[in-house]
């Protein structure tokens, strides 16, 4: 493994091949996937390396630029591509966004032992591969793949590579097309018509639905059986779509026709997306509270028990900052009637929130020797704390 | 204002009427909106009160139950409805989810002075009412309203009330239908056919698009002008949809036909929803850190400087818990070479994260009198802190 490749360092292989597994080829070429850090931005990326590839047509790289400019939530973003001798051969490297814990649809739903190919994120452990993919999950995949294809076709491009091993599951019911742009270079051929390639994308999409629905990569080798299996397991809308994509026709099909076929399902899909966003927004509101509390707790930490302050008048038992110390005791050092420490997170959060808001509510702070007590409002404590920072 | 109504207390009016404004009526009835807290769950709700209403047909309440069971991201959820004399009259009260800072589409986009009717959330300040609604925003509204209508019609119900004053803007480009179920009681009429009411919903939807597109509640009083205005400002897809909804036809229209017409737009809409969810998820990951840090800071607070511990052996300068105290000094009480306090939030967060992870990295903790020092790993400090809680 090289120390670094171009601007990428800390290179780690991302695939675990069992002793009897063969490396799958990419259009006839051996390929490897690594995780690496780009020293220009410090971020982690996924590097896909094609082994022993000599670039003959510089012009093929024009397609890379188009893919780099395409940002879409259904596509693993391509950052750049380059050739390198860093691996001791002529390699072609594609740099993609890295999605930690992702696996492809094959490992997630079809592979006999999903744990064989290394560690993964929790959402990917939730698929017991013995069970069929639920209708809702299959719909979610279909809509995201259809969205990605539309984005690509609308840009006057084609995917050229779409199967269960080239779609990454990057979250619960969340997928992204992988390996975009690779075939534009590996199988560069300026005589191929865009229209033909786009038709092939739609056929590949239809195959993908059958393969997922039957959980068998070879499902379409016995087409009547595959059609029957899909029919028994999924709604007619999914069946009609899959059949439409694979059916022979003299008329050119378009991804826009696919979206018309998706229409009856879209109300449900958008509703669940809106609900999900609502849930995230609500959780976020709660979490933003925590950011505020961390800052406040750090402030208290900065101020209290500073040894260098013990000599200062303002921290003496008559000084105004003495209040902050007593408040800290009030928040954290509650005791029950037996004198045992009480550790009540609710009390802590409530006190801190009141302090942050600086409300008028008054509390009684008692000195440690219990000989004196002070009645102060949260507002006053807040201004003591603020002034300690000036 | 009554102290409480049924289980609701802290009742506050939500509408600010200017001296020359007239209260808008709801199907001929005066209505008022309040914010109130339900003492059963402590949550805030919006109460819509219809003044001087005597319920003649108990059976009308059957519709309320159906609405209560309907949860949809495009609909302001109905919690319950009841009659009450708490306001000094016979009132009918509908209780809805409360969306803070929400305003209706009329105030958000059409009202001459959007500030006239009280305070609102930041996203609602972003609409300078002098400008037309952007195409993307109008699409977002159309798709959410269409989704809500489909959910309602699929349940064998009808909205019966849909105009710019009955759609709440509850977030950026985020709307929810308000006042559901109100007309089912106020205009209870068992002889009306569901089919007719649903057709009227679709016509109201078409009107809504013209009113928003022209930013004029009376836009359709001059239909040719409205059609022309919409045509000049928005894409043909929006125009076709609005025209379809209002066009005379012998054939019954359905919300499913509307969704087919939305199909060409859905790829864009779902992509932006997925992107939005991705952004929220990423932000959430960052914020979840804070929840962890709050718990850790609270733990340190619970343990350090407890007066009742000062007598215990383990907190003496030879005890194992003395380390926690020195660590606190290390985190918060850094000084520069001049002996001035250094308040570096980065240092605090880095130390706390290392403590939480319990890594092997070692740090040197110095006693306050600088006479002794200890070299310990974060792992050891973590186990000291854990054991202090046992």
XYZ file of C-alpha atoms in Angstrom:
780
model
C 0.000 0.000 0.000
C 1.565 3.352 -0.949
C 2.081 6.015 1.740
C 0.164 8.478 -0.366
C -1.424 8.822 -3.791
C -1.524 12.336 -5.182
C -2.940 14.401 -2.301
C -4.429 11.365 -0.512
C -2.856 9.727 2.536
C -3.797 7.175 5.257
C -4.967 4.746 2.594
C -6.879 1.722 3.918
C -8.542 -1.035 1.848
C -12.329 -1.068 2.222
C -13.049 -4.580 1.000
C -12.558 -7.813 2.879
C -12.283 -10.744 0.512
C -12.750 -14.199 1.983
C -10.213 -16.878 1.000
C -12.554 -18.334 -1.635
C -13.940 -15.066 -2.962
C -12.864 -13.776 -6.313
C -12.417 -10.088 -6.925
C -15.345 -8.904 -8.988
C -14.404 -7.195 -12.174
C -15.561 -3.851 -13.431
C -16.208 -4.105 -17.164
C -13.433 -6.683 -17.318
C -10.957 -4.757 -15.155
C -9.883 -5.584 -11.603
C -10.795 -2.809 -9.218
C -10.052 -2.052 -5.560
C -11.706 0.326 -3.123
C -9.817 2.272 -0.459
C -10.597 4.844 2.146
C -8.177 7.799 2.221
C -7.835 11.333 3.528
C -7.271 14.266 1.211
C -4.678 16.528 2.776
C -6.133 19.537 0.967
C -9.382 19.464 2.976
C -8.745 16.820 5.675
C -11.873 14.906 4.637
C -12.197 11.178 4.047
C -12.938 9.893 0.544
C -13.483 6.554 -1.152
C -10.892 5.787 -3.834
C -11.811 3.304 -6.537
C -8.698 2.087 -8.309
C -8.738 0.271 -11.640
C -5.612 -1.867 -11.877
C -3.290 -1.904 -14.872
C -5.170 0.667 -16.906
C -3.380 2.812 -19.452
C -5.317 5.833 -20.574
C -5.212 5.951 -24.367
C -7.727 8.704 -24.992
C -7.256 11.865 -22.921
C -10.564 13.068 -24.361
C -12.374 10.381 -22.331
C -11.711 12.522 -19.246
C -14.184 15.112 -20.511
C -16.996 12.950 -19.083
C -15.374 13.084 -15.635
C -15.828 16.851 -15.526
C -19.538 16.492 -16.207
C -19.940 13.971 -13.390
C -17.930 16.121 -10.975
C -20.371 18.961 -11.569
C -23.422 16.749 -10.885
C -24.636 16.897 -7.273
C -27.646 14.730 -6.520
C -28.811 13.020 -3.313
C -29.198 9.738 -5.221
C -25.640 9.680 -6.573
C -22.324 9.082 -4.793
C -20.555 12.294 -5.685
C -17.448 12.059 -7.848
C -14.693 14.418 -6.729
C -12.033 13.783 -9.347
C -10.269 11.083 -11.346
C -6.594 10.692 -12.200
C -4.024 8.182 -13.391
C -1.164 7.227 -11.095
C 1.838 4.918 -10.844
C 1.813 5.078 -7.032
C 0.492 1.504 -6.785
C 3.406 0.172 -8.822
C 1.381 -0.136 -12.014
C -0.628 2.090 -14.300
C -3.749 2.720 -12.250
C -6.815 4.810 -12.859
C -8.297 6.253 -9.649
C -11.787 7.687 -9.121
C -12.337 9.693 -5.929
C -15.858 9.635 -4.449
C -17.553 10.943 -1.326
C -17.088 8.429 1.481
C -20.218 7.079 3.173
C -19.170 5.292 6.384
C -20.834 1.952 7.003
C -22.358 1.793 3.537
C -22.703 -1.506 1.702
C -24.197 -2.281 -1.673
C -27.680 -3.653 -2.322
C -26.227 -7.089 -3.010
C -24.610 -7.420 0.440
C -27.558 -5.740 2.137
C -30.299 -7.944 0.717
C -29.026 -10.821 -1.377
C -25.645 -12.119 -0.153
C -26.023 -15.387 1.804
C -23.897 -14.099 4.692
C -24.098 -10.327 4.956
C -21.443 -10.214 7.692
C -18.763 -11.813 5.511
C -17.564 -8.619 3.916
C -16.583 -6.605 6.978
C -18.080 -4.193 9.491
C -21.051 -1.999 8.687
C -23.350 0.626 10.114
C -26.337 -0.297 12.321
C -28.970 0.406 9.655
C -27.313 -2.211 7.505
C -27.539 -4.847 10.211
C -31.304 -4.529 10.219
C -31.820 -6.526 7.028
C -32.067 -10.204 7.779
C -31.219 -11.503 4.344
C -33.537 -14.449 4.676
C -36.570 -12.174 4.339
C -37.941 -10.461 1.235
C -37.436 -6.712 0.947
C -40.574 -4.979 2.288
C -42.759 -3.219 -0.287
C -42.101 0.210 1.289
C -38.337 -0.289 1.185
C -38.418 -1.418 -2.441
C -40.496 1.655 -3.318
C -38.002 3.906 -1.547
C -35.164 2.365 -3.572
C -37.103 2.634 -6.840
C -37.911 6.305 -6.316
C -34.337 7.211 -5.453
C -32.872 5.299 -8.385
C -35.477 6.827 -10.715
C -34.567 10.274 -9.383
C -30.875 9.687 -9.989
C -31.473 8.371 -13.517
C -33.595 11.405 -14.343
C -30.890 13.779 -13.100
C -28.294 11.968 -15.216
C -30.406 11.709 -18.375
C -31.524 15.334 -18.075
C -27.837 16.313 -18.194
C -27.422 14.470 -21.487
C -25.479 11.645 -19.855
C -26.017 7.938 -19.189
C -25.193 5.731 -16.209
C -23.947 2.722 -18.214
C -23.453 0.783 -14.970
C -26.432 -0.053 -12.786
C -26.836 -3.286 -10.855
C -27.199 -4.405 -7.232
C -23.442 -4.169 -6.652
C -23.340 -0.549 -7.861
C -26.029 0.891 -5.597
C -24.889 1.805 -2.080
C -27.177 1.669 0.941
C -26.033 4.767 2.866
C -28.798 4.962 5.474
C -32.081 3.331 6.366
C -34.015 2.987 3.076
C -31.513 5.427 1.570
C -29.517 4.579 -1.548
C -27.008 6.230 -3.869
C -25.680 5.120 -7.248
C -21.991 4.269 -7.118
C -19.190 4.061 -9.710
C -20.562 6.835 -11.881
C -18.258 7.887 -14.704
C -16.107 4.731 -14.480
C -17.412 3.191 -17.707
C -17.208 6.511 -19.530
C -13.441 6.054 -19.347
C -13.010 2.260 -19.256
C -15.366 1.691 -22.171
C -14.863 4.959 -23.937
C -16.482 4.812 -27.327
C -17.517 8.021 -29.067
C -19.605 6.146 -31.632
C -22.166 4.934 -29.073
C -25.344 6.978 -29.214
C -26.549 8.612 -26.022
C -30.072 7.469 -26.794
C -29.015 3.830 -26.875
C -27.086 4.111 -23.610
C -30.068 5.730 -21.896
C -32.366 2.935 -23.130
C -29.907 0.462 -21.636
C -30.034 2.325 -18.303
C -33.815 1.848 -18.221
C -33.470 -1.863 -18.991
C -30.863 -2.155 -16.221
C -33.321 -0.401 -13.900
C -36.002 -2.981 -14.731
C -33.553 -5.825 -14.098
C -32.578 -4.244 -10.789
C -36.208 -4.334 -9.630
C -36.570 -8.030 -10.530
C -33.238 -8.937 -8.925
C -34.178 -7.123 -5.706
C -37.745 -8.411 -5.713
C -36.582 -12.032 -6.200
C -33.370 -11.535 -4.183
C -31.465 -13.406 -6.846
C -28.881 -11.850 -9.166
C -29.726 -14.441 -11.807
C -33.488 -13.993 -11.471
C -34.004 -13.060 -15.116
C -32.326 -16.180 -16.451
C -35.734 -17.701 -15.760
C -37.886 -14.705 -16.653
C -41.355 -16.296 -16.282
C -40.482 -17.484 -12.780
C -39.091 -14.043 -11.857
C -42.232 -12.327 -13.127
C -44.318 -14.758 -11.114
C -42.254 -14.245 -7.936
C -42.500 -10.461 -8.186
C -46.242 -10.714 -8.820
C -46.833 -12.778 -5.700
C -44.760 -10.492 -3.436
C -45.395 -6.921 -4.574
C -48.151 -4.530 -5.608
C -49.288 -4.291 -9.204
C -47.752 -0.801 -9.448
C -44.246 -2.203 -8.870
C -44.942 -5.116 -11.224
C -46.229 -2.846 -13.983
C -43.218 -0.577 -13.703
C -40.692 -3.432 -13.804
C -42.495 -5.065 -16.724
C -42.709 -1.777 -18.623
C -38.956 -1.214 -18.250
C -38.070 -4.626 -19.684
C -40.805 -4.979 -22.288
C -39.771 -4.953 -25.938
C -41.090 -1.924 -27.729
C -40.360 -0.059 -30.933
C -41.001 3.180 -29.158
C -38.156 4.788 -27.259
C -38.826 4.834 -23.500
C -37.929 7.809 -21.320
C -37.299 8.303 -17.621
C -40.139 10.864 -17.673
C -42.554 8.056 -18.562
C -41.236 6.181 -15.543
C -42.046 9.158 -13.335
C -45.616 9.221 -14.638
C -45.888 5.562 -13.619
C -44.563 6.457 -10.168
C -47.237 9.151 -9.704
C -49.766 7.063 -7.712
C -47.055 6.260 -5.171
C -45.572 9.741 -4.863
C -48.106 11.126 -2.382
C -47.103 8.409 0.093
C -43.383 8.853 -0.558
C -43.397 12.620 -0.158
C -45.525 12.377 2.989
C -43.002 10.041 4.581
C -40.136 12.326 3.531
C -41.856 15.370 5.028
C -42.593 13.450 8.229
C -38.984 12.333 8.461
C -37.727 15.900 7.996
C -40.207 17.093 10.661
C -38.890 14.494 13.106
C -35.291 15.478 12.427
C -36.120 19.163 12.877
C -37.757 18.484 16.229
C -34.816 16.401 17.424
C -32.483 19.128 16.241
C -34.288 21.723 18.350
C -33.711 19.535 21.404
C -30.072 19.007 20.525
C -29.368 22.693 19.956
C -30.268 23.143 23.632
C -27.321 20.936 24.479
C -24.869 23.127 22.586
C -26.050 26.022 24.718
C -25.692 24.006 27.921
C -22.155 22.903 27.052
C -21.115 26.533 26.668
C -22.726 27.416 29.986
C -21.163 24.504 31.870
C -17.782 25.393 30.406
C -18.214 28.969 31.636
C -18.919 27.739 35.149
C -15.875 25.492 34.877
C -13.659 28.363 33.743
C -14.689 30.507 36.682
C -15.073 28.233 39.705
C -12.221 27.140 41.971
C -9.549 28.993 40.066
C -6.670 28.971 42.549
C -5.359 32.282 41.217
C -8.688 33.892 42.073
C -8.617 32.874 45.717
C -6.456 35.875 46.508
C -8.857 38.321 44.884
C -11.333 40.296 46.908
C -14.263 39.697 44.547
C -14.130 35.957 45.147
C -14.119 36.308 48.902
C -17.245 35.451 50.811
C -18.386 39.033 50.541
C -17.553 39.471 46.835
C -20.185 39.271 44.128
C -18.569 36.297 42.426
C -18.936 34.187 45.516
C -22.524 33.769 44.322
C -21.369 31.780 41.294
C -19.613 29.319 43.561
C -22.656 28.885 45.772
C -24.826 28.491 42.679
C -22.563 25.680 41.473
C -23.078 23.950 44.830
C -26.823 24.498 44.475
C -26.865 22.923 41.008
C -24.591 19.959 41.573
C -24.270 19.289 45.290
C -27.834 18.641 46.373
C -28.249 16.212 49.259
C -31.273 14.308 50.503
C -32.598 14.469 54.073
C -30.039 11.839 55.118
C -27.191 13.957 53.750
C -26.546 11.577 50.840
C -25.566 13.103 47.497
C -28.473 13.458 45.065
C -27.538 13.267 41.415
C -30.569 14.552 39.589
C -29.931 15.439 35.940
C -33.380 17.024 35.688
C -32.501 19.480 38.458
C -29.211 20.337 36.731
C -30.828 20.964 33.342
C -33.667 22.981 34.821
C -31.253 25.218 36.802
C -28.980 25.744 33.809
C -31.860 26.591 31.499
C -33.186 29.118 33.999
C -29.704 30.602 34.341
C -29.323 30.853 30.577
C -32.696 32.581 30.276
C -31.861 34.831 33.257
C -35.382 34.671 34.677
C -36.660 36.532 37.734
C -37.223 33.400 39.829
C -35.347 33.578 43.119
C -33.479 30.792 44.845
C -31.830 30.522 48.242
C -28.100 29.815 48.191
C -26.635 28.477 51.428
C -22.982 28.779 52.393
C -21.073 25.597 53.056
C -20.920 26.173 56.782
C -24.702 26.753 56.675
C -24.144 29.927 58.706
C -25.338 32.342 56.037
C -27.717 32.340 53.139
C -28.416 34.575 50.165
C -31.632 34.979 48.175
C -30.835 35.842 44.554
C -32.610 35.669 41.210
C -31.315 33.722 38.213
C -31.072 37.086 36.491
C -28.582 38.302 39.109
C -26.552 35.095 38.938
C -26.426 35.438 35.158
C -25.052 38.965 35.378
C -22.443 37.817 37.950
C -21.307 35.131 35.525
C -21.251 37.536 32.587
C -19.199 40.085 34.501
C -16.689 37.402 35.520
C -15.755 37.229 31.837
C -15.201 40.911 31.262
C -60.705 35.116 29.135
C -61.543 32.045 31.238
C -58.916 30.614 33.617
C -59.322 27.245 31.991
C -61.456 25.446 29.425
C -61.876 21.733 29.985
C -58.312 20.506 30.582
C -56.704 23.578 28.958
C -55.159 26.429 30.933
C -52.899 29.479 30.305
C -55.153 30.577 27.454
C -53.747 33.392 25.308
C -55.323 34.875 22.147
C -53.241 34.239 19.029
C -54.667 36.907 16.759
C -53.924 40.595 16.822
C -56.679 42.552 15.145
C -55.883 46.110 14.128
C -58.455 48.787 15.045
C -59.930 48.763 11.536
C -59.768 45.018 10.935
C -62.892 42.940 11.004
C -62.895 39.453 12.408
C -63.080 37.054 9.487
C -65.912 34.624 9.649
C -65.777 30.881 9.299
C -68.740 29.729 7.227
C -70.697 32.633 8.675
C -69.596 32.112 12.286
C -67.210 34.290 14.296
C -64.154 32.347 15.364
C -61.209 33.019 17.660
C -57.840 31.307 17.978
C -56.031 30.807 21.286
C -52.894 29.153 22.492
C -53.345 26.970 25.592
C -51.649 24.236 27.584
C -53.304 20.883 28.162
C -52.691 19.887 31.751
C -52.940 16.200 30.821
C -49.717 16.258 28.784
C -48.230 19.717 29.459
C -48.077 20.476 25.728
C -49.200 23.629 23.972
C -52.141 23.486 21.559
C -54.037 25.868 19.309
C -57.707 26.222 20.249
C -60.120 27.416 17.586
C -63.341 28.587 19.171
C -66.564 29.136 17.242
C -68.653 31.681 19.109
C -72.320 31.210 19.932
C -72.677 27.776 18.404
C -75.269 25.344 19.681
C -74.706 21.779 18.618
C -77.996 20.433 17.309
C -76.804 17.149 15.835
C -74.576 15.039 18.090
C -74.038 12.755 15.110
C -71.991 15.509 13.423
C -69.213 14.718 15.902
C -68.597 11.387 14.170
C -66.520 13.260 11.574
C -64.283 14.633 14.331
C -63.180 11.117 15.256
C -62.119 10.436 11.685
C -60.025 13.615 11.566
C -58.438 12.865 14.944
C -57.227 9.539 13.579
C -55.673 11.170 10.477
C -51.966 11.972 10.876
C -50.372 13.581 7.843
C -47.419 15.984 7.492
C -49.556 18.276 5.326
C -52.390 18.629 7.842
C -52.526 20.474 11.169
C -53.457 17.594 13.431
C -56.814 17.741 15.190
C -56.643 16.528 18.787
C -60.269 16.805 19.838
C -63.371 18.983 19.688
C -65.901 19.833 22.379
C -68.636 22.279 23.283
C -68.189 24.532 26.306
C -69.843 27.367 28.187
C -66.521 28.488 29.695
C -66.436 31.579 27.442
C -69.823 32.723 28.713
C -71.689 31.524 25.649
C -72.255 28.288 23.793
C -68.909 27.731 22.128
C -67.575 24.965 19.954
C -63.827 24.402 20.406
C -61.453 22.527 18.098
C -58.035 21.636 19.524
C -55.141 21.440 17.043
C -51.386 20.921 17.230
C -49.702 24.269 17.863
C -47.074 25.423 15.368
C -45.174 28.354 16.905
C -44.542 31.279 14.592
C -46.845 29.945 11.894
C -48.951 32.293 9.788
C -51.321 31.553 6.952
C -50.535 31.874 3.247
C -52.522 35.100 3.072
C -50.370 36.890 5.677
C -47.190 35.298 4.364
C -47.589 36.273 0.718
C -50.579 38.481 0.040
C -51.361 40.792 2.976
C -50.188 44.361 2.292
C -48.403 44.593 5.656
C -47.306 41.176 6.873
C -46.148 42.582 10.219
C -49.590 43.889 11.140
C -50.888 40.678 12.635
C -48.295 40.045 15.324
C -44.946 38.346 15.827
C -43.802 35.422 13.725
C -40.961 33.006 13.172
C -37.859 33.957 11.165
C -38.779 31.888 8.099
C -41.940 33.925 7.806
C -40.030 37.193 7.764
C -38.218 36.111 4.629
C -41.144 36.765 2.298
C -41.149 40.350 1.171
C -44.764 40.565 0.120
C -44.008 42.904 -2.728
C -42.423 40.061 -4.698
C -44.118 37.160 -6.488
C -43.815 33.721 -4.907
C -40.834 31.927 -6.500
C -41.674 28.989 -8.782
C -39.917 26.508 -6.451
C -41.866 27.720 -3.435
C -45.183 27.530 -5.283
C -44.338 23.972 -6.364
C -43.505 23.017 -2.787
C -46.890 24.360 -1.641
C -48.753 22.619 -4.479
C -47.179 19.250 -3.723
C -47.893 19.445 -0.020
C -51.496 20.532 -0.538
C -51.970 17.801 -3.162
C -50.540 15.262 -0.715
C -52.894 16.382 2.034
C -55.924 16.289 -0.277
C -55.018 12.775 -1.397
C -54.712 11.578 2.203
C -58.123 13.074 3.007
C -59.913 11.818 -0.111
C -58.381 8.352 0.273
C -60.003 8.188 3.721
C -63.396 8.881 2.184
C -63.488 12.426 3.537
C -63.432 15.930 2.083
C -61.705 19.127 3.192
C -64.632 21.483 2.486
C -62.473 24.446 3.502
C -59.385 25.330 1.504
C -58.210 28.858 0.816
C -55.147 31.018 1.513
C -56.347 31.787 5.044
C -56.690 28.073 5.887
C -53.186 26.944 4.932
C -50.506 27.524 7.573
C -46.867 28.178 6.720
C -45.100 26.220 9.485
C -41.526 26.327 8.178
C -39.563 27.433 5.146
C -41.574 26.239 2.105
C -43.532 24.033 4.496
C -47.318 24.188 4.732
C -50.140 22.410 6.548
C -53.896 22.584 6.011
C -55.680 24.180 8.943
C -59.255 24.097 10.285
C -59.914 20.528 9.214
C -63.196 19.112 10.455
C -64.659 22.530 11.329
C -67.138 22.589 8.441
C -68.126 18.984 9.040
C -69.817 20.259 12.187
C -70.722 23.868 11.317
C -72.245 22.913 7.981
C -73.328 19.431 8.847
C -75.528 18.095 6.097
C -75.883 14.352 5.620
C -77.504 14.781 2.216
C -74.360 16.205 0.579
C -72.572 13.602 -1.519
C -68.919 12.922 -0.775
C -68.181 12.979 -4.484
C -69.503 16.511 -4.827
C -67.519 17.742 -1.817
C -64.321 16.203 -3.181
C -64.898 17.875 -6.569
C -65.266 21.164 -4.714
C -61.952 20.545 -2.923
C -60.220 20.217 -6.292
C -61.817 23.434 -7.538
C -60.711 25.178 -4.332
C -57.203 23.830 -4.961
C -57.203 25.355 -8.453
C -58.392 28.690 -7.068
C -55.664 28.555 -4.421
C -52.994 28.270 -7.122
C -54.370 31.278 -9.024
C -54.734 33.346 -5.853
C -51.147 32.566 -4.809
C -49.753 32.999 -8.315
C -51.466 36.392 -8.717
C -51.122 37.281 -5.017
C -54.693 38.528 -5.041
C -57.569 36.862 -3.178
C -59.978 38.186 -5.795
C -57.845 37.088 -8.742
C -60.551 34.903 -10.273
C -63.125 37.673 -10.395
C -61.262 38.590 -13.570
C -60.403 35.089 -14.756
C -58.797 35.943 -18.133
C -56.441 38.391 -16.427
C -55.580 35.825 -13.725
C -54.848 33.160 -16.333
C -52.648 35.634 -18.169
C -50.770 36.652 -14.998
C -50.092 33.045 -14.037
C -48.940 32.281 -17.574
C -46.403 35.100 -17.574
C -44.954 34.193 -14.160
C -44.898 30.395 -13.939
C -44.009 27.275 -15.908
C -46.522 25.619 -18.185
C -46.736 22.659 -15.780
C -48.159 24.869 -13.016
C -50.453 26.607 -15.503
C -51.765 23.340 -16.909
C -52.464 21.977 -13.448
C -54.313 25.089 -12.274
C -56.320 25.252 -15.499
C -57.177 21.549 -15.302
C -58.487 21.939 -11.751
C -60.838 24.777 -12.694
C -61.876 23.653 -16.163
C -65.488 22.624 -16.679
C -65.791 18.969 -17.481
C -68.503 16.343 -17.454
C -66.007 13.818 -16.209
C -65.362 13.583 -12.500
C -61.812 14.653 -11.613
C -59.735 12.840 -9.008
C -56.740 13.752 -6.876
C -54.923 10.793 -8.478
C -55.146 12.571 -11.847
C -53.559 15.581 -10.172
C -50.662 13.414 -9.028
C -50.090 12.178 -12.578
C -49.851 15.821 -13.647
C -47.312 16.434 -10.868
C -45.104 13.558 -12.070
C -42.645 15.610 -14.180
C -41.899 17.772 -11.150
C -41.599 14.985 -8.580
C -37.993 14.016 -9.338
C -36.904 17.558 -8.432
C -39.105 17.709 -5.347
C -37.969 14.375 -3.930
C -34.317 15.219 -4.627
C -34.623 18.422 -2.636
C -36.381 16.563 0.191
C -33.652 13.919 0.317
C -30.958 16.607 0.272
C -32.683 18.456 3.085
C -32.913 15.281 5.187
C -29.221 14.567 4.492
C -28.270 18.043 5.699
C -30.332 17.659 8.858
C -28.807 14.237 9.548
C -25.293 15.628 9.219
C -26.055 18.538 11.533
C -27.645 16.112 13.966
C -24.476 14.013 14.127
C -22.557 17.112 15.193
C -25.175 18.053 17.765
C -25.405 14.595 19.332
C -21.869 15.203 20.573
C -23.239 17.945 22.781
C -25.695 15.683 24.578
C -22.781 13.456 25.494
C -20.692 16.409 26.669
C -23.497 17.767 28.849
C -23.742 14.427 30.643
C -19.979 14.337 31.156
C -19.767 17.909 32.447
C -22.636 17.202 34.815
C -20.785 14.144 36.130
C -17.707 16.247 36.837
C -19.944 18.785 38.534
C -21.597 16.142 40.700
C -18.246 14.840 41.905
C -15.925 17.812 42.332
C -15.785 20.020 45.423
C -18.487 18.161 47.285
C -17.990 19.422 50.847
C -19.212 16.113 52.278
C -16.434 14.335 50.413
C -13.647 16.406 51.924
C -13.674 14.198 54.988
C -13.281 11.012 52.953
C -9.950 9.352 52.477
C -10.412 8.703 48.752
C -10.605 12.416 48.013
C -7.419 13.205 49.914
C -4.289 14.026 47.981
C -3.325 10.375 48.024
C -6.763 9.008 47.088
C -7.655 7.917 43.580
C -10.421 10.484 43.184
C -8.037 13.347 43.712
C -7.180 12.766 40.054
C -10.641 13.902 38.975
C -10.132 17.198 40.742
C -6.735 17.755 39.153
C -8.193 16.824 35.779
C -10.886 19.464 36.212
C -8.131 22.036 36.846
C -6.319 20.769 33.755
C -9.425 21.184 31.597
C -10.684 24.534 32.829
C -7.899 26.341 34.656
C -5.188 26.656 32.039
C -2.993 29.733 32.333
C -0.661 31.378 29.850
C 3.032 32.072 30.515
C 2.067 35.302 32.328
C -0.243 33.394 34.661
C -3.387 34.851 33.085
C -6.417 32.579 32.766
C -6.804 31.016 29.321
C -10.359 30.255 28.299
C -10.026 27.975 25.307
C -13.225 26.146 24.379
C -11.300 23.999 21.889
C -9.074 22.686 24.683
C -12.127 21.925 26.837
C -13.957 20.024 24.086
C -10.864 18.092 23.063
C -10.144 17.005 26.673
C -13.755 15.997 27.289
C -13.976 14.008 24.075
C -10.767 12.170 24.934
C -12.103 11.469 28.420
C -15.381 10.160 27.020
C -13.520 7.871 24.629
C -11.120 6.819 27.421
C -8.083 6.793 25.140
C -4.554 5.749 26.096
C -3.056 9.229 25.673
C -1.309 10.376 28.855
C -1.363 13.830 30.355
C 0.514 15.409 33.247
C -1.653 16.697 36.075
C 0.015 19.174 38.422
C -1.111 19.811 41.989
C -2.132 23.324 42.914
C 0.961 23.944 44.982
C 3.010 22.724 41.984
C 4.924 20.460 44.377
C 3.775 17.180 42.865
C 2.656 15.887 39.515
C 0.938 12.773 38.212
C 1.109 11.237 34.735
C -2.173 9.469 33.926
C -4.009 8.310 30.828
C -7.502 9.447 29.872
C -8.491 5.814 30.292
C -7.457 5.894 33.960
C -9.238 9.195 34.568
C -12.368 7.745 32.991
C -12.330 4.741 35.295
C -11.798 7.039 38.326
C -14.867 9.017 37.287
C -16.925 5.890 36.677
C -16.005 4.423 40.062
C -16.958 7.681 41.805
C -20.551 6.878 40.780
C -20.697 3.371 42.116
